[in-house]
């Protein structure tokens, strides 16, 4: 198991680029999670309850949550298609992804969008100094970019109109 920072060593050229911390400030830092020994049935129920596509798999630690994996709707489909067993008898640690890619609050949205697309990642845990501070989806990033472009468009039209 391990995780690495998304895009380490890649410089962001825009000084005023939107960052993951900006998205988390709007959407909130709530992270839905399950323990590694939760059943897939518990995962399904929690995904439906919170209307999300992924849950982080975490162990409770005295200093907070220890991120150990992620489980997505797609993981559940693959588990069922491969005949892993009934949802109430398979633990999440049997199917979760453990080679996680993570982001940091100061990572730029454009950089993260490109890397998530290239690596086919739809959900990105966000860590600050090793501590889990949120999660963003590719949909969150697309919405943030759309909102920014719509605002720029409006400002440009207002400027042109004088």
Short mmCIF file of N, CA and C in Angstrom, two decimals:
data_model
loop_
_atom_site.label_atom_id
_atom_site.label_comp_id
_atom_site.label_asym_id
_atom_site.label_seq_id
_atom_site.Cartn_x
_atom_site.Cartn_y
_atom_site.Cartn_z
N UNK A 1 0.85 -1.18 0.00
CA UNK A 1 0.00 0.00 0.00
C UNK A 1 0.88 1.23 0.00
N UNK A 2 0.49 2.21 -0.75
CA UNK A 2 1.20 3.47 -0.73
C UNK A 2 0.42 4.49 -1.50
N UNK A 3 0.77 5.73 -1.29
CA UNK A 3 0.17 6.77 -2.11
C UNK A 3 1.21 7.83 -2.37
N UNK A 4 0.97 8.54 -3.46
CA UNK A 4 1.92 9.54 -3.89
C UNK A 4 1.16 10.81 -4.24
N UNK A 5 1.86 11.90 -4.14
CA UNK A 5 1.26 13.19 -4.48
C UNK A 5 0.99 13.24 -5.97
N UNK A 6 -0.13 13.78 -6.33
CA UNK A 6 -0.49 13.95 -7.72
C UNK A 6 0.36 15.04 -8.33
N UNK A 7 1.12 14.71 -9.37
CA UNK A 7 1.86 15.71 -10.12
C UNK A 7 3.08 16.27 -9.44
N UNK A 8 3.72 15.53 -8.57
CA UNK A 8 4.93 16.04 -7.93
C UNK A 8 5.94 16.42 -8.99
N UNK A 9 6.58 17.55 -8.80
CA UNK A 9 7.60 18.01 -9.71
C UNK A 9 7.09 18.79 -10.91
N UNK A 10 5.76 18.99 -10.98
CA UNK A 10 5.20 19.74 -12.11
C UNK A 10 4.83 21.13 -11.61
N UNK A 11 5.38 22.14 -12.25
CA UNK A 11 5.12 23.52 -11.84
C UNK A 11 3.84 24.02 -12.48
N UNK A 12 3.08 24.79 -11.76
CA UNK A 12 1.90 25.45 -12.30
C UNK A 12 2.32 26.85 -12.70
N UNK A 13 2.05 27.22 -13.95
CA UNK A 13 2.55 28.48 -14.49
C UNK A 13 1.70 29.69 -14.10
N UNK A 14 0.42 29.49 -13.79
CA UNK A 14 -0.44 30.63 -13.50
C UNK A 14 -0.40 30.97 -12.01
N UNK A 15 -0.05 32.20 -11.66
CA UNK A 15 0.02 32.55 -10.25
C UNK A 15 -1.35 32.63 -9.58
N UNK A 16 -2.43 32.84 -10.34
CA UNK A 16 -3.75 32.98 -9.75
C UNK A 16 -4.66 31.81 -10.10
N UNK A 17 -4.08 30.67 -10.36
CA UNK A 17 -4.86 29.49 -10.73
C UNK A 17 -5.70 29.02 -9.54
N UNK A 18 -6.88 28.52 -9.85
CA UNK A 18 -7.73 27.97 -8.80
C UNK A 18 -7.06 26.72 -8.23
N UNK A 19 -7.19 26.53 -6.94
CA UNK A 19 -6.55 25.42 -6.23
C UNK A 19 -7.60 24.50 -5.62
N UNK A 20 -7.17 23.30 -5.25
CA UNK A 20 -8.09 22.36 -4.61
C UNK A 20 -8.68 22.95 -3.34
N UNK A 21 -7.90 23.74 -2.60
CA UNK A 21 -8.42 24.35 -1.37
C UNK A 21 -9.61 25.26 -1.67
N UNK A 22 -9.64 25.88 -2.85
CA UNK A 22 -10.76 26.74 -3.23
C UNK A 22 -12.03 25.90 -3.43
N UNK A 23 -11.87 24.73 -4.05
CA UNK A 23 -13.01 23.85 -4.25
C UNK A 23 -13.52 23.31 -2.92
N UNK A 24 -12.59 22.89 -2.06
CA UNK A 24 -13.00 22.37 -0.75
C UNK A 24 -13.67 23.44 0.10
N UNK A 25 -13.26 24.70 -0.07
CA UNK A 25 -13.88 25.79 0.69
C UNK A 25 -15.35 25.95 0.31
N UNK A 26 -15.68 25.65 -0.94
CA UNK A 26 -17.06 25.77 -1.41
C UNK A 26 -17.86 24.49 -1.13
N UNK A 27 -17.30 23.34 -1.49
CA UNK A 27 -18.04 22.08 -1.35
C UNK A 27 -18.00 21.52 0.05
N UNK A 28 -17.01 21.90 0.82
CA UNK A 28 -16.86 21.38 2.17
C UNK A 28 -15.83 20.27 2.20
N UNK A 29 -15.43 19.92 3.40
CA UNK A 29 -14.36 18.93 3.55
C UNK A 29 -14.89 17.60 4.11
N UNK A 30 -16.20 17.41 4.05
CA UNK A 30 -16.77 16.15 4.54
C UNK A 30 -16.23 14.99 3.71
N UNK A 31 -15.76 13.98 4.39
CA UNK A 31 -15.25 12.78 3.73
C UNK A 31 -16.04 11.58 4.25
N UNK A 32 -16.70 10.90 3.34
CA UNK A 32 -17.43 9.69 3.73
C UNK A 32 -16.44 8.53 3.65
N UNK A 33 -16.44 7.71 4.69
CA UNK A 33 -15.46 6.64 4.75
C UNK A 33 -16.03 5.42 5.44
N UNK A 34 -15.35 4.30 5.22
CA UNK A 34 -15.69 3.04 5.86
C UNK A 34 -14.39 2.42 6.38
N UNK A 35 -14.50 1.55 7.38
CA UNK A 35 -13.31 0.82 7.85
C UNK A 35 -12.98 -0.32 6.88
N UNK A 36 -11.74 -0.80 6.90
CA UNK A 36 -11.35 -1.87 5.97
C UNK A 36 -12.14 -3.17 6.12
N UNK A 37 -12.71 -3.41 7.28
CA UNK A 37 -13.46 -4.66 7.48
C UNK A 37 -14.96 -4.52 7.20
N UNK A 38 -15.39 -3.35 6.71
CA UNK A 38 -16.80 -3.18 6.36
C UNK A 38 -17.16 -4.12 5.21
N UNK A 39 -18.41 -4.56 5.19
CA UNK A 39 -18.85 -5.43 4.09
C UNK A 39 -19.21 -4.57 2.87
N UNK A 40 -19.24 -5.22 1.73
CA UNK A 40 -19.63 -4.49 0.52
C UNK A 40 -21.08 -4.04 0.60
N UNK A 41 -21.92 -4.76 1.33
CA UNK A 41 -23.30 -4.32 1.52
C UNK A 41 -23.34 -2.99 2.28
N UNK A 42 -22.49 -2.86 3.30
CA UNK A 42 -22.39 -1.59 4.03
C UNK A 42 -21.91 -0.47 3.11
N UNK A 43 -20.98 -0.79 2.23
CA UNK A 43 -20.48 0.19 1.27
C UNK A 43 -21.60 0.66 0.36
N UNK A 44 -22.35 -0.28 -0.20
CA UNK A 44 -23.46 0.07 -1.10
C UNK A 44 -24.45 0.98 -0.38
N UNK A 45 -24.81 0.61 0.83
CA UNK A 45 -25.79 1.42 1.58
C UNK A 45 -25.27 2.84 1.83
N UNK A 46 -23.99 2.95 2.14
CA UNK A 46 -23.41 4.27 2.42
C UNK A 46 -23.28 5.10 1.15
N UNK A 47 -22.92 4.47 0.04
CA UNK A 47 -22.86 5.19 -1.24
C UNK A 47 -24.23 5.76 -1.60
N UNK A 48 -25.27 4.94 -1.43
CA UNK A 48 -26.63 5.38 -1.74
C UNK A 48 -27.08 6.46 -0.77
N UNK A 49 -26.83 6.26 0.51
CA UNK A 49 -27.26 7.23 1.52
C UNK A 49 -26.68 8.62 1.26
N UNK A 50 -25.40 8.66 0.88
CA UNK A 50 -24.73 9.95 0.71
C UNK A 50 -24.69 10.41 -0.75
N UNK A 51 -25.22 9.57 -1.65
CA UNK A 51 -25.26 9.91 -3.08
C UNK A 51 -23.87 10.28 -3.61
N UNK A 52 -22.91 9.40 -3.34
CA UNK A 52 -21.53 9.60 -3.81
C UNK A 52 -21.10 8.36 -4.60
N UNK A 53 -20.03 8.50 -5.35
CA UNK A 53 -19.53 7.42 -6.18
C UNK A 53 -18.35 6.68 -5.61
N UNK A 54 -17.83 7.15 -4.48
CA UNK A 54 -16.66 6.50 -3.87
C UNK A 54 -16.64 6.78 -2.38
N UNK A 55 -16.04 5.85 -1.66
CA UNK A 55 -15.81 6.02 -0.22
C UNK A 55 -14.34 5.79 0.04
N UNK A 56 -13.79 6.57 0.92
CA UNK A 56 -12.42 6.32 1.34
C UNK A 56 -12.45 5.23 2.39
N UNK A 57 -11.42 4.42 2.40
CA UNK A 57 -11.29 3.35 3.38
C UNK A 57 -10.24 3.83 4.38
N UNK A 58 -10.66 3.97 5.64
CA UNK A 58 -9.80 4.57 6.65
C UNK A 58 -9.84 3.78 7.95
N UNK A 59 -8.72 3.83 8.64
CA UNK A 59 -8.65 3.31 10.01
C UNK A 59 -8.70 4.50 10.95
N UNK A 60 -9.45 4.35 12.02
CA UNK A 60 -9.50 5.39 13.07
C UNK A 60 -8.19 5.33 13.84
N UNK A 61 -7.53 6.48 13.98
CA UNK A 61 -6.28 6.60 14.73
C UNK A 61 -6.45 7.72 15.75
N UNK A 62 -5.65 7.73 16.81
CA UNK A 62 -5.76 8.80 17.81
C UNK A 62 -5.65 10.21 17.21
N UNK A 63 -4.82 10.37 16.18
CA UNK A 63 -4.65 11.69 15.57
C UNK A 63 -5.60 11.98 14.43
N UNK A 64 -6.52 11.08 14.12
CA UNK A 64 -7.45 11.27 13.01
C UNK A 64 -7.58 10.00 12.20
N UNK A 65 -7.92 10.16 10.94
CA UNK A 65 -8.12 9.01 10.08
C UNK A 65 -6.84 8.66 9.32
N UNK A 66 -6.56 7.36 9.23
CA UNK A 66 -5.44 6.88 8.41
C UNK A 66 -6.04 6.34 7.11
N UNK A 67 -5.70 6.96 6.00
CA UNK A 67 -6.19 6.56 4.69
C UNK A 67 -5.48 5.29 4.25
N UNK A 68 -6.26 4.22 3.98
CA UNK A 68 -5.65 2.96 3.55
C UNK A 68 -6.14 2.52 2.18
N UNK A 69 -7.18 3.14 1.64
CA UNK A 69 -7.67 2.75 0.32
C UNK A 69 -8.88 3.56 -0.10
N UNK A 70 -9.41 3.18 -1.25
CA UNK A 70 -10.63 3.79 -1.79
C UNK A 70 -11.44 2.69 -2.45
N UNK A 71 -12.76 2.80 -2.36
CA UNK A 71 -13.65 1.85 -3.02
C UNK A 71 -14.68 2.67 -3.80
N UNK A 72 -14.90 2.26 -5.05
CA UNK A 72 -15.80 2.99 -5.93
C UNK A 72 -16.93 2.09 -6.40
N UNK A 73 -17.93 2.73 -7.01
CA UNK A 73 -19.03 1.97 -7.60
C UNK A 73 -18.50 0.94 -8.59
N UNK A 74 -17.52 1.33 -9.36
CA UNK A 74 -16.94 0.42 -10.36
C UNK A 74 -16.30 -0.80 -9.69
N UNK A 75 -15.62 -0.58 -8.56
CA UNK A 75 -15.02 -1.71 -7.83
C UNK A 75 -16.09 -2.72 -7.42
N UNK A 76 -17.25 -2.21 -7.00
CA UNK A 76 -18.36 -3.10 -6.60
C UNK A 76 -18.87 -3.91 -7.79
N UNK A 77 -18.98 -3.25 -8.95
CA UNK A 77 -19.44 -3.97 -10.14
C UNK A 77 -18.46 -5.07 -10.52
N UNK A 78 -17.17 -4.76 -10.50
CA UNK A 78 -16.16 -5.77 -10.85
C UNK A 78 -16.18 -6.93 -9.85
N UNK A 79 -16.35 -6.61 -8.58
CA UNK A 79 -16.39 -7.66 -7.56
C UNK A 79 -17.56 -8.60 -7.80
N UNK A 80 -18.71 -8.04 -8.11
CA UNK A 80 -19.88 -8.89 -8.36
C UNK A 80 -19.74 -9.67 -9.66
N UNK A 81 -19.23 -9.03 -10.69
CA UNK A 81 -19.07 -9.71 -11.98
C UNK A 81 -18.06 -10.85 -11.91
N UNK A 82 -17.08 -10.72 -11.02
CA UNK A 82 -16.05 -11.76 -10.90
C UNK A 82 -16.45 -12.87 -9.94
N UNK A 83 -17.64 -12.75 -9.34
CA UNK A 83 -18.13 -13.81 -8.46
C UNK A 83 -17.45 -13.85 -7.10
N UNK A 84 -17.05 -12.69 -6.58
CA UNK A 84 -16.38 -12.63 -5.27
C UNK A 84 -17.23 -13.21 -4.14
N UNK A 85 -18.54 -13.11 -4.29
CA UNK A 85 -19.43 -13.61 -3.25
C UNK A 85 -20.51 -12.61 -2.93
N UNK A 86 -21.42 -12.97 -2.03
CA UNK A 86 -22.51 -12.06 -1.64
C UNK A 86 -21.96 -10.77 -1.00
N UNK A 87 -22.64 -9.68 -1.25
CA UNK A 87 -22.20 -8.38 -0.74
C UNK A 87 -22.02 -8.37 0.77
N UNK A 88 -22.82 -9.14 1.47
CA UNK A 88 -22.73 -9.12 2.93
C UNK A 88 -21.64 -10.05 3.48
N UNK A 89 -20.89 -10.71 2.58
CA UNK A 89 -19.84 -11.62 3.04
C UNK A 89 -18.45 -11.25 2.52
N UNK A 90 -18.36 -10.18 1.75
CA UNK A 90 -17.07 -9.75 1.21
C UNK A 90 -16.68 -8.44 1.89
N UNK A 91 -15.46 -8.39 2.42
CA UNK A 91 -14.98 -7.17 3.08
C UNK A 91 -14.39 -6.22 2.05
N UNK A 92 -14.52 -4.94 2.34
CA UNK A 92 -14.03 -3.92 1.43
C UNK A 92 -12.52 -4.05 1.19
N UNK A 93 -11.77 -4.52 2.19
CA UNK A 93 -10.32 -4.63 2.00
C UNK A 93 -9.94 -5.70 0.98
N UNK A 94 -10.91 -6.51 0.55
CA UNK A 94 -10.65 -7.51 -0.49
C UNK A 94 -10.72 -6.93 -1.89
N UNK A 95 -11.36 -5.77 -2.04
CA UNK A 95 -11.52 -5.20 -3.39
C UNK A 95 -11.04 -3.76 -3.53
N UNK A 96 -10.72 -3.09 -2.44
CA UNK A 96 -10.37 -1.67 -2.50
C UNK A 96 -9.06 -1.46 -3.25
N UNK A 97 -8.91 -0.26 -3.79
CA UNK A 97 -7.65 0.15 -4.41
C UNK A 97 -6.76 0.71 -3.30
N UNK A 98 -5.50 0.28 -3.29
CA UNK A 98 -4.59 0.74 -2.24
C UNK A 98 -3.43 1.58 -2.78
N UNK A 99 -3.20 1.55 -4.08
CA UNK A 99 -2.13 2.35 -4.67
C UNK A 99 -2.72 3.72 -5.02
N UNK A 100 -2.91 4.54 -4.00
CA UNK A 100 -3.64 5.79 -4.16
C UNK A 100 -2.76 6.92 -4.67
N UNK A 101 -3.39 7.74 -5.47
CA UNK A 101 -2.79 9.01 -5.87
C UNK A 101 -3.56 10.06 -5.08
N UNK A 102 -2.84 10.99 -4.47
CA UNK A 102 -3.50 12.01 -3.65
C UNK A 102 -3.10 13.39 -4.13
N UNK A 103 -3.89 14.36 -3.73
CA UNK A 103 -3.59 15.76 -4.02
C UNK A 103 -3.35 16.50 -2.72
N UNK A 104 -2.95 17.76 -2.88
CA UNK A 104 -2.74 18.65 -1.74
C UNK A 104 -3.59 19.90 -1.95
N UNK A 105 -3.95 20.58 -0.87
CA UNK A 105 -4.80 21.76 -1.01
C UNK A 105 -4.26 22.82 -1.97
N UNK A 106 -2.95 22.94 -2.09
CA UNK A 106 -2.39 23.98 -2.95
C UNK A 106 -2.17 23.53 -4.40
N UNK A 107 -2.59 22.32 -4.75
CA UNK A 107 -2.48 21.85 -6.14
C UNK A 107 -3.46 22.63 -7.02
N UNK A 108 -3.02 23.00 -8.22
CA UNK A 108 -3.86 23.72 -9.17
C UNK A 108 -4.90 22.82 -9.82
N UNK A 109 -6.09 23.37 -10.03
CA UNK A 109 -7.20 22.61 -10.61
C UNK A 109 -6.86 22.13 -12.02
N UNK A 110 -6.28 22.97 -12.85
CA UNK A 110 -5.97 22.56 -14.22
C UNK A 110 -4.98 21.41 -14.24
N UNK A 111 -3.96 21.50 -13.40
CA UNK A 111 -2.95 20.44 -13.31
C UNK A 111 -3.61 19.14 -12.85
N UNK A 112 -4.43 19.21 -11.82
CA UNK A 112 -5.07 18.03 -11.27
C UNK A 112 -6.05 17.42 -12.28
N UNK A 113 -6.79 18.26 -13.01
CA UNK A 113 -7.71 17.75 -14.03
C UNK A 113 -6.96 16.94 -15.08
N UNK A 114 -5.85 17.47 -15.54
CA UNK A 114 -5.08 16.78 -16.56
C UNK A 114 -4.55 15.45 -16.07
N UNK A 115 -4.03 15.44 -14.87
CA UNK A 115 -3.47 14.19 -14.34
C UNK A 115 -4.55 13.18 -13.99
N UNK A 116 -5.69 13.64 -13.46
CA UNK A 116 -6.77 12.70 -13.17
C UNK A 116 -7.29 12.08 -14.47
N UNK A 117 -7.38 12.89 -15.50
CA UNK A 117 -7.83 12.38 -16.80
C UNK A 117 -6.83 11.38 -17.36
N UNK A 118 -5.56 11.73 -17.32
CA UNK A 118 -4.52 10.84 -17.86
C UNK A 118 -4.45 9.52 -17.11
N UNK A 119 -4.66 9.56 -15.81
CA UNK A 119 -4.56 8.33 -14.99
C UNK A 119 -5.91 7.65 -14.79
N UNK A 120 -6.96 8.24 -15.38
CA UNK A 120 -8.31 7.68 -15.29
C UNK A 120 -8.77 7.54 -13.84
N UNK A 121 -8.54 8.60 -13.08
CA UNK A 121 -8.94 8.67 -11.67
C UNK A 121 -10.15 9.60 -11.59
N UNK A 122 -11.22 9.15 -10.94
CA UNK A 122 -12.41 9.99 -10.83
C UNK A 122 -12.57 10.62 -9.46
N UNK A 123 -11.84 10.11 -8.46
CA UNK A 123 -11.94 10.63 -7.09
C UNK A 123 -10.54 10.78 -6.53
N UNK A 124 -10.27 11.92 -5.94
CA UNK A 124 -8.92 12.21 -5.45
C UNK A 124 -8.96 12.65 -3.98
N UNK A 125 -8.39 11.83 -3.08
CA UNK A 125 -8.26 12.27 -1.69
C UNK A 125 -7.29 13.45 -1.61
N UNK A 126 -7.58 14.38 -0.74
CA UNK A 126 -6.72 15.56 -0.56
C UNK A 126 -6.11 15.49 0.84
N UNK A 127 -4.78 15.53 0.89
CA UNK A 127 -4.04 15.46 2.14
C UNK A 127 -3.25 16.73 2.36
N UNK A 128 -3.21 17.19 3.61
CA UNK A 128 -2.37 18.32 4.01
C UNK A 128 -1.46 17.82 5.11
N UNK A 129 -0.17 17.79 4.84
CA UNK A 129 0.82 17.30 5.80
C UNK A 129 0.46 15.90 6.29
N UNK A 130 0.03 15.04 5.37
CA UNK A 130 -0.30 13.67 5.71
C UNK A 130 -1.66 13.46 6.33
N UNK A 131 -2.40 14.53 6.55
CA UNK A 131 -3.72 14.45 7.18
C UNK A 131 -4.81 14.62 6.13
N UNK A 132 -5.82 13.75 6.15
CA UNK A 132 -6.92 13.80 5.21
C UNK A 132 -7.77 15.04 5.45
N UNK A 133 -7.90 15.89 4.42
CA UNK A 133 -8.67 17.13 4.58
C UNK A 133 -9.87 17.23 3.63
N UNK A 134 -10.02 16.24 2.74
CA UNK A 134 -11.16 16.28 1.82
C UNK A 134 -10.98 15.32 0.67
N UNK A 135 -11.94 15.36 -0.22
CA UNK A 135 -11.89 14.57 -1.44
C UNK A 135 -12.57 15.38 -2.54
N UNK A 136 -12.02 15.31 -3.75
CA UNK A 136 -12.63 15.98 -4.89
C UNK A 136 -12.86 14.95 -5.99
N UNK A 137 -13.89 15.19 -6.77
CA UNK A 137 -14.17 14.33 -7.91
C UNK A 137 -13.86 15.10 -9.19
N UNK A 138 -13.74 14.37 -10.28
CA UNK A 138 -13.52 15.04 -11.56
C UNK A 138 -14.69 15.98 -11.86
N UNK A 139 -15.89 15.61 -11.42
CA UNK A 139 -17.06 16.48 -11.59
C UNK A 139 -16.92 17.79 -10.83
N UNK A 140 -16.35 17.73 -9.63
CA UNK A 140 -16.10 18.96 -8.86
C UNK A 140 -15.17 19.89 -9.63
N UNK A 141 -14.13 19.30 -10.24
CA UNK A 141 -13.15 20.10 -10.97
C UNK A 141 -13.75 20.70 -12.23
N UNK A 142 -14.54 19.92 -12.94
CA UNK A 142 -15.19 20.42 -14.15
C UNK A 142 -16.14 21.56 -13.80
N UNK A 143 -16.91 21.40 -12.73
CA UNK A 143 -17.83 22.46 -12.30
C UNK A 143 -17.07 23.74 -11.94
N UNK A 144 -15.98 23.60 -11.21
CA UNK A 144 -15.19 24.77 -10.82
C UNK A 144 -14.64 25.49 -12.05
N UNK A 145 -14.14 24.73 -13.02
CA UNK A 145 -13.61 25.34 -14.25
C UNK A 145 -14.73 26.02 -15.03
N UNK A 146 -15.89 25.35 -15.13
CA UNK A 146 -17.02 25.94 -15.84
C UNK A 146 -17.44 27.25 -15.19
N UNK A 147 -17.56 27.26 -13.87
CA UNK A 147 -17.97 28.47 -13.16
C UNK A 147 -16.96 29.60 -13.37
N UNK A 148 -15.67 29.26 -13.34
CA UNK A 148 -14.63 30.27 -13.54
C UNK A 148 -14.70 30.84 -14.96
N UNK A 149 -14.86 29.97 -15.95
CA UNK A 149 -14.92 30.43 -17.33
C UNK A 149 -16.17 31.25 -17.59
N UNK A 150 -17.29 30.88 -17.00
CA UNK A 150 -18.53 31.65 -17.16
C UNK A 150 -18.36 33.05 -16.57
N UNK A 151 -17.69 33.14 -15.42
CA UNK A 151 -17.45 34.44 -14.80
C UNK A 151 -16.52 35.29 -15.67
N UNK A 152 -15.44 34.68 -16.16
CA UNK A 152 -14.52 35.41 -17.04
C UNK A 152 -15.24 35.90 -18.29
N UNK A 153 -16.09 35.06 -18.84
CA UNK A 153 -16.86 35.41 -20.03
C UNK A 153 -17.74 36.63 -19.75
N UNK A 154 -18.42 36.61 -18.61
CA UNK A 154 -19.29 37.73 -18.25
C UNK A 154 -18.49 39.02 -18.08
N UNK A 155 -17.33 38.93 -17.41
CA UNK A 155 -16.48 40.11 -17.22
C UNK A 155 -15.98 40.65 -18.55
N UNK A 156 -15.61 39.76 -19.46
CA UNK A 156 -15.12 40.20 -20.76
C UNK A 156 -16.24 40.89 -21.54
N UNK A 157 -17.45 40.34 -21.51
CA UNK A 157 -18.58 40.96 -22.21
C UNK A 157 -18.88 42.32 -21.61
N UNK A 158 -18.86 42.42 -20.28
CA UNK A 158 -19.11 43.71 -19.63
C UNK A 158 -18.03 44.72 -20.00
N UNK A 159 -16.79 44.29 -20.08
CA UNK A 159 -15.67 45.16 -20.44
C UNK A 159 -15.83 45.67 -21.88
N UNK A 160 -16.19 44.77 -22.79
CA UNK A 160 -16.34 45.15 -24.20
C UNK A 160 -17.50 46.13 -24.38
N UNK A 161 -18.57 45.92 -23.63
CA UNK A 161 -19.72 46.81 -23.71
C UNK A 161 -19.43 48.19 -23.12
N UNK A 162 -18.38 48.23 -22.29
CA UNK A 162 -17.98 49.52 -21.73
C UNK A 162 -18.72 49.83 -20.53
#
